[in-house]
Every structure is written in structure tokens, then in C-alpha cells.
Coordinates of N, CA, C and O in Angstrom, one line a residue:
M7 N 138.0 -202.5 -38.2 CA 137.6 -203.9 -37.3 C 136.0 -204.3 -37.7 O 135.3 -203.5 -38.1
S8 N 136.2 -205.5 -37.9 CA 135.0 -206.4 -38.5 C 133.8 -206.6 -37.0 O 134.4 -206.2 -35.9
F9 N 132.8 -207.0 -37.7 CA 131.7 -207.2 -36.4 C 131.9 -208.3 -35.5 O 131.4 -208.4 -34.1
D10 N 132.6 -209.4 -36.0 CA 133.0 -210.6 -35.6 C 133.9 -210.3 -34.3 O 134.0 -211.5 -33.5
Q11 N 134.4 -209.1 -34.4 CA 135.8 -209.0 -33.4 C 135.4 -208.2 -32.2 O 135.6 -208.0 -31.3
V12 N 133.9 -207.5 -32.2 CA 133.4 -206.8 -31.1 C 132.9 -207.4 -30.4 O 131.6 -208.2 -30.5
Q13 N 133.1 -207.5 -29.1 CA 132.1 -208.0 -28.1 C 131.1 -206.9 -27.7 O 131.4 -205.7 -27.5
P14 N 130.0 -207.8 -27.5 CA 129.0 -207.3 -27.2 C 128.9 -207.0 -25.5 O 129.4 -207.4 -24.7
F15 N 128.5 -205.7 -25.1 CA 128.2 -205.2 -24.1 C 127.4 -206.1 -23.2 O 126.4 -206.6 -23.6
S16 N 127.7 -206.6 -21.9 CA 126.7 -207.4 -21.2 C 127.1 -207.3 -19.7 O 128.0 -207.3 -19.4
P17 N 126.2 -206.8 -19.0 CA 126.2 -206.0 -17.6 C 126.5 -207.6 -16.7 O 126.7 -207.2 -15.6
S18 N 126.5 -208.8 -17.4 CA 126.4 -209.9 -16.2 C 128.1 -210.2 -16.7 O 128.3 -211.6 -15.8
N19 N 129.3 -209.3 -16.9 CA 130.2 -209.9 -16.8 C 130.8 -209.4 -15.4 O 132.2 -209.7 -15.2
G20 N 130.0 -209.4 -14.6 CA 130.7 -209.2 -12.9 C 130.0 -208.1 -12.6 O 129.1 -207.2 -13.0
P21 N 129.8 -207.8 -11.1 CA 129.1 -206.9 -10.3 C 130.0 -205.5 -11.1 O 131.5 -205.1 -10.9
Q22 N 129.3 -204.2 -11.3 CA 129.3 -203.2 -11.8 C 130.1 -202.4 -10.3 O 131.0 -201.6 -10.4
Q23 N 129.5 -202.2 -9.3 CA 129.8 -202.1 -7.8 C 129.5 -202.9 -6.9 O 128.5 -203.5 -6.9
V24 N 130.3 -202.7 -5.7 CA 129.9 -203.7 -4.6 C 129.2 -202.7 -3.8 O 129.7 -201.3 -3.5
A25 N 128.3 -203.1 -2.9 CA 127.3 -202.1 -2.2 C 126.8 -203.0 -0.8 O 126.9 -204.2 -0.8
F26 N 126.6 -202.3 0.1 CA 126.2 -202.7 1.6 C 124.6 -203.5 1.0 O 123.8 -202.7 0.5
H27 N 124.3 -204.4 1.6 CA 122.6 -205.0 1.8 C 121.8 -204.5 2.5 O 122.4 -203.7 3.5
R28 N 120.8 -204.1 2.2 CA 119.8 -203.5 3.2 C 120.3 -203.9 4.8 O 119.8 -203.6 5.8
T29 N 120.2 -205.4 4.9 CA 120.3 -206.1 6.5 C 121.6 -205.4 6.6 O 121.9 -205.5 7.9
E30 N 122.7 -205.7 6.1 CA 123.9 -205.0 6.7 C 124.4 -203.5 7.0 O 124.4 -203.2 8.1
L31 N 123.2 -202.7 6.2 CA 123.2 -201.4 6.6 C 122.3 -201.1 7.6 O 122.6 -200.0 8.5
S32 N 121.7 -201.9 8.2 CA 120.9 -202.0 9.1 C 121.7 -202.2 10.3 O 121.5 -201.3 11.6
V33 N 122.3 -203.5 10.3 CA 123.4 -203.6 11.7 C 124.1 -202.6 11.7 O 124.4 -201.9 12.8
I34 N 124.9 -201.9 10.9 CA 125.8 -200.4 10.9 C 125.1 -199.3 11.2 O 125.5 -198.5 12.4
L35 N 124.0 -198.8 10.7 CA 123.3 -198.1 11.0 C 122.7 -198.1 12.6 O 122.5 -197.1 13.5
S36 N 122.6 -199.3 13.1 CA 122.2 -199.3 14.5 C 123.5 -199.0 15.6 O 123.0 -198.2 16.4
L37 N 124.5 -199.4 15.1 CA 125.9 -199.2 15.7 C 126.1 -197.6 15.9 O 126.3 -196.8 16.7
Y38 N 125.8 -197.3 14.5 CA 126.0 -195.8 14.5 C 125.2 -194.8 15.4 O 125.6 -193.9 15.9
G39 N 123.7 -195.3 15.1 CA 123.1 -194.4 16.2 C 123.1 -194.2 17.5 O 123.2 -193.1 18.3
R40 N 123.5 -195.8 18.4 CA 124.3 -195.7 19.3 C 125.5 -195.0 19.7 O 125.4 -193.9 20.8
M41 N 126.5 -194.8 18.8 CA 127.7 -194.1 19.0 C 127.1 -192.2 18.8 O 127.8 -191.6 19.2
V42 N 126.4 -192.1 18.1 CA 126.2 -190.7 17.9 C 125.3 -190.4 19.1 O 125.7 -189.2 19.6
A43 N 124.4 -191.2 19.8 CA 123.7 -190.7 20.9 C 124.9 -190.5 22.3 O 124.5 -189.9 22.9
A44 N 125.7 -191.4 22.1 CA 126.8 -191.5 23.0 C 127.9 -190.1 23.0 O 128.7 -189.9 23.5
G45 N 127.6 -189.4 21.7 CA 128.5 -188.3 21.5 C 130.0 -188.5 20.8 O 130.3 -187.7 20.5
E46 N 129.6 -189.9 20.5 CA 131.2 -190.3 19.7 C 131.3 -189.8 18.3 O 132.6 -189.5 17.9
W47 N 130.5 -190.1 17.7 CA 130.3 -189.8 15.9 C 129.5 -189.1 15.7 O 128.4 -188.5 16.6
R48 N 129.6 -188.2 14.7 CA 128.4 -187.1 14.3 C 128.4 -187.3 12.7 O 127.3 -186.5 12.4
D49 N 128.9 -187.9 11.8 CA 128.5 -188.0 10.5 C 129.1 -189.3 10.1 O 130.0 -190.0 10.5
Y50 N 128.6 -189.5 8.7 CA 128.8 -190.6 7.8 C 128.8 -190.4 6.2 O 128.5 -189.5 5.6
G51 N 129.8 -191.4 5.4 CA 129.8 -191.4 4.3 C 130.0 -192.8 3.9 O 130.5 -193.6 4.2
I52 N 129.1 -193.0 2.6 CA 129.1 -194.5 2.1 C 129.5 -194.4 0.6 O 129.1 -193.5 -0.4
S53 N 130.8 -195.1 0.4 CA 131.0 -195.3 -1.1 C 131.0 -196.6 -1.4 O 131.3 -197.7 -0.9
T54 N 130.5 -196.5 -2.7 CA 130.5 -198.1 -3.6 C 131.4 -198.0 -4.2 O 131.4 -197.2 -5.5
L55 N 132.1 -198.9 -4.6 CA 133.2 -199.0 -5.7 C 133.1 -200.1 -6.2 O 132.6 -200.9 -6.0
R56 N 134.4 -200.1 -6.9 CA 134.2 -201.7 -8.2 C 134.8 -203.0 -7.1 O 134.0 -203.7 -7.6
D57 N 135.5 -202.7 -6.3 CA 136.1 -203.8 -5.6 C 135.4 -203.9 -3.9 O 135.3 -204.9 -3.3
L58 N 135.0 -202.7 -3.7 CA 134.5 -202.9 -2.1 C 133.7 -201.5 -2.0 O 133.2 -201.0 -2.6
A59 N 133.3 -201.7 -0.8 CA 131.9 -200.6 0.0 C 132.5 -200.3 0.8 O 133.2 -200.8 2.0
V60 N 132.5 -198.8 1.4 CA 133.1 -198.2 2.3 C 131.8 -197.9 3.2 O 131.4 -196.9 2.7
F61 N 131.6 -197.7 4.4 CA 131.2 -196.9 5.5 C 132.4 -196.2 6.4 O 132.7 -196.8 7.0
S62 N 131.9 -194.8 6.0 CA 133.4 -194.1 6.9 C 132.6 -193.3 8.1 O 131.4 -192.6 7.8
V63 N 133.0 -193.4 9.4 CA 132.5 -192.7 10.2 C 133.5 -191.4 10.5 O 134.9 -191.5 10.6
F64 N 132.9 -190.3 10.9 CA 133.6 -189.1 11.0 C 133.1 -188.8 12.5 O 132.1 -188.7 12.7
R65 N 133.7 -188.2 13.2 CA 133.6 -187.5 14.5 C 133.3 -185.6 14.3 O 132.1 -185.1 14.3
R66 N 133.7 -185.2 13.2 CA 133.3 -184.1 12.4 C 133.2 -184.2 10.9 O 134.2 -184.8 10.0
T67 N 132.4 -183.5 10.5 CA 132.3 -183.5 8.9 C 133.4 -183.2 7.9 O 133.9 -183.9 7.1
A68 N 134.5 -182.4 8.4 CA 135.8 -181.7 7.7 C 137.0 -182.9 7.7 O 137.9 -182.7 7.5
E69 N 136.7 -183.7 8.9 CA 137.8 -184.6 9.3 C 138.2 -185.9 8.2 O 137.0 -186.1 7.4
H70 N 139.1 -186.5 8.6 CA 139.3 -187.7 7.8 C 138.6 -188.7 8.7 O 138.3 -188.7 10.1
P71 N 138.1 -189.6 8.3 CA 137.3 -190.6 8.9 C 138.0 -191.3 10.6 O 139.2 -191.5 10.4
L72 N 137.4 -191.6 11.1 CA 137.7 -192.0 12.5 C 138.1 -193.8 12.1 O 139.0 -194.5 12.4
Y73 N 136.9 -194.4 11.6 CA 136.9 -195.6 11.1 C 136.2 -196.0 9.9 O 135.0 -195.0 9.4
R74 N 136.7 -196.8 9.2 CA 135.8 -197.3 7.6 C 135.5 -198.7 8.1 O 136.3 -199.8 8.4
I75 N 134.4 -199.3 7.8 CA 133.9 -200.6 7.4 C 134.1 -200.9 6.4 O 133.1 -200.1 5.5
E76 N 134.8 -201.8 5.8 CA 134.6 -202.2 4.5 C 133.8 -203.6 4.3 O 134.2 -204.4 5.2
K77 N 133.6 -203.8 3.0 CA 133.0 -204.9 2.5 C 133.8 -205.2 1.4 O 133.9 -204.6 0.3
R78 N 134.6 -206.6 1.2 CA 135.4 -206.6 -0.2 C 135.1 -208.0 -0.5 O 135.5 -209.1 0.3
P79 N 134.2 -208.1 -1.2 CA 133.6 -209.7 -1.7 C 134.8 -210.7 -2.0 O 134.4 -212.0 -2.2
K80 N 135.8 -210.3 -2.9 CA 136.7 -210.9 -3.1 C 137.4 -211.7 -1.8 O 138.3 -212.7 -2.3
L81 N 137.3 -211.2 -0.5 CA 138.1 -211.8 0.2 C 137.1 -212.5 1.1 O 137.4 -213.2 2.0
R82 N 135.9 -213.3 0.5 CA 134.9 -213.8 1.5 C 135.6 -215.4 1.7 O 135.1 -215.6 2.7
G83 N 136.2 -215.6 0.8 CA 136.9 -217.1 0.9 C 138.0 -217.3 1.8 O 138.2 -218.0 2.4
R84 N 138.3 -216.0 2.0 CA 139.9 -216.0 2.9 C 139.8 -215.6 4.4 O 139.3 -216.2 4.6
Q85 N 140.3 -214.3 4.4 CA 140.1 -213.8 5.7 C 138.9 -213.3 6.3 O 138.6 -212.9 7.2
G86 N 138.2 -213.2 5.4 CA 136.4 -212.5 5.5 C 136.4 -211.3 4.7 O 137.3 -210.4 4.4
Q87 N 134.9 -211.1 4.4 CA 134.6 -210.0 3.4 C 134.6 -208.4 4.4 O 134.5 -207.7 3.6
Y88 N 134.3 -208.5 5.3 CA 134.3 -207.4 6.6 C 135.6 -206.9 7.3 O 136.1 -207.8 7.6
A89 N 136.0 -205.7 7.2 CA 136.7 -205.3 7.9 C 136.5 -204.0 8.6 O 135.9 -203.3 7.7
V90 N 137.0 -204.1 9.8 CA 137.1 -202.3 10.5 C 138.7 -201.9 10.6 O 139.6 -202.4 11.3
I91 N 138.7 -200.5 10.1 CA 140.0 -199.9 9.5 C 140.2 -198.6 10.6 O 139.2 -197.7 10.3
G92 N 140.9 -198.6 11.0 CA 141.3 -197.4 12.1 C 141.5 -196.3 11.1 O 142.1 -196.4 10.3
M93 N 141.7 -195.2 11.8 CA 142.1 -193.8 11.1 C 143.7 -193.9 10.5 O 143.7 -193.3 9.6
D94 N 144.6 -194.7 11.3 CA 146.0 -194.7 10.6 C 145.8 -195.8 9.8 O 147.3 -196.3 9.3
G95 N 145.0 -196.6 9.2 CA 144.8 -197.7 8.4 C 145.1 -198.8 8.8 O 145.2 -200.2 7.9
Q96 N 145.4 -198.9 10.1 CA 145.3 -200.3 10.8 C 144.2 -201.2 11.0 O 143.2 -200.5 11.2
I97 N 144.0 -202.3 10.4 CA 142.8 -203.2 10.5 C 142.6 -203.5 11.7 O 143.8 -204.4 12.7
L98 N 141.4 -203.3 12.4 CA 141.0 -203.5 13.5 C 140.7 -204.9 14.0 O 140.9 -205.6 15.0
K99 N 139.7 -205.3 13.0 CA 139.1 -206.8 13.0 C 138.7 -206.9 11.7 O 138.4 -205.9 11.1
R100 N 138.7 -207.9 11.0 CA 138.4 -208.4 10.0 C 137.4 -209.9 10.3 O 137.9 -210.7 11.1
G101 N 136.8 -210.5 9.3 CA 136.1 -211.5 9.7 C 134.9 -211.8 8.6 O 134.6 -210.9 7.8
H102 N 134.1 -212.6 8.9 CA 133.2 -213.2 7.7 C 131.7 -213.0 8.2 O 131.1 -212.7 7.4
D103 N 131.7 -212.5 9.5 CA 130.1 -212.0 10.4 C 130.6 -210.4 10.6 O 131.3 -210.1 11.3
L104 N 129.4 -209.6 10.1 CA 129.5 -208.2 10.4 C 129.1 -208.0 11.6 O 129.9 -206.9 12.2
K105 N 128.3 -208.8 12.3 CA 128.1 -208.5 13.6 C 129.5 -208.6 14.5 O 129.5 -207.9 15.4
T106 N 129.8 -209.8 14.4 CA 131.2 -209.7 14.9 C 132.2 -208.8 14.9 O 132.9 -208.6 15.8
V107 N 132.6 -208.5 13.7 CA 133.4 -207.4 13.3 C 133.0 -206.0 14.1 O 134.0 -205.5 14.2
L108 N 131.9 -206.0 13.8 CA 131.6 -204.5 14.4 C 131.8 -204.6 16.1 O 131.8 -203.7 16.9
R109 N 131.9 -205.7 16.7 CA 131.9 -205.6 18.2 C 133.0 -204.9 18.7 O 133.1 -204.4 19.7
V110 N 134.1 -204.7 17.7 CA 135.5 -204.0 18.2 C 135.0 -202.8 18.2 O 135.7 -202.0 19.1
L111 N 134.2 -202.1 17.6 CA 133.5 -200.9 17.7 C 132.5 -200.8 19.3 O 132.3 -199.5 19.7
E112 N 132.2 -201.4 19.5 CA 131.2 -201.7 20.4 C 131.7 -201.5 21.6 O 131.2 -200.9 22.7
R113 N 132.8 -202.1 22.0 CA 134.1 -202.4 23.2 C 133.9 -201.1 23.2 O 134.0 -200.3 24.5
K114 N 134.1 -200.0 22.5 CA 134.7 -198.5 22.3 C 133.4 -197.7 23.1 O 133.6 -196.8 23.9
L115 N 132.5 -198.0 22.7 CA 131.3 -197.4 23.3 C 130.8 -197.9 24.5 O 130.2 -196.9 25.2
I116 N 131.2 -199.0 25.1 CA 131.1 -199.4 26.7 C 132.1 -198.7 27.5 O 131.9 -198.2 28.5
R117 N 133.4 -198.3 26.7 CA 134.5 -197.7 27.5 C 134.1 -196.1 27.8 O 134.4 -195.4 28.7
S118 N 133.3 -195.3 26.5 CA 133.0 -194.3 26.5 C 131.8 -193.8 27.5 O 131.6 -192.6 27.9
V119 N 131.1 -194.6 27.6 CA 129.3 -194.6 28.6 C 130.0 -194.6 30.0 O 129.3 -194.1 30.7
T120 N 130.8 -195.5 30.5 CA 131.1 -195.9 31.8 C 132.0 -194.9 32.4 O 132.8 -194.2 32.0

């Protein structure tokens, strides 16, 4: 292979990983704190992958996540880059605005307090 066939490494070929921005995490962690105070949630995990970022919520550490909050930038122009997914894999809400999407979980908080 000659040098003219080798492509130089360029980190600008696209994002290496998708991650939540600080403002997005602030919104998510605010909801998380309220749910912990209500006794509904106990642990969380964050995954940053090539196509998506995932905030997983657990009732107990060793369980499967109760909910996954996903950010998929490739869906930004379509149905929205944010989604809340239930334990069974069903999409509970999808949209362009994170606060609007998270309202589906806030309704569960209102039900658990009353």
C-alpha cells in the first residue's frame, strides 16, 4: 500500500460518541432527584455510544432499567431526538424537546405522591 492510498486520521469525520449536554443532564437529574425523594428510583447509569446516549433509571442496582431516556441526534429531523422507553422496550414518548418528553415520567410522580 502506498502513502497516496492511506487516508489520514481525522477526528472531524463525525462524532465519536453521543453524549448529553450539561443543560440536558440538569433537566434529567432534576427529575431524577424528585423521583428518588418520592422513593420511586434508587440508581441510574449513563451510557455514551456512537449513535446514542442513554440515561437508565433503576429501582434497584441489580435490575434491568425501569426507564431509558435516549438521545439519538440522527432522529432530530424526524420524530425527535429524545425518547423515553419503558422496561418492556415500548416507546412511551418521543419528541424534539427534552422537558416535554420527560413529562410522561412526571405524571408517574404525581400519581405516586397522591
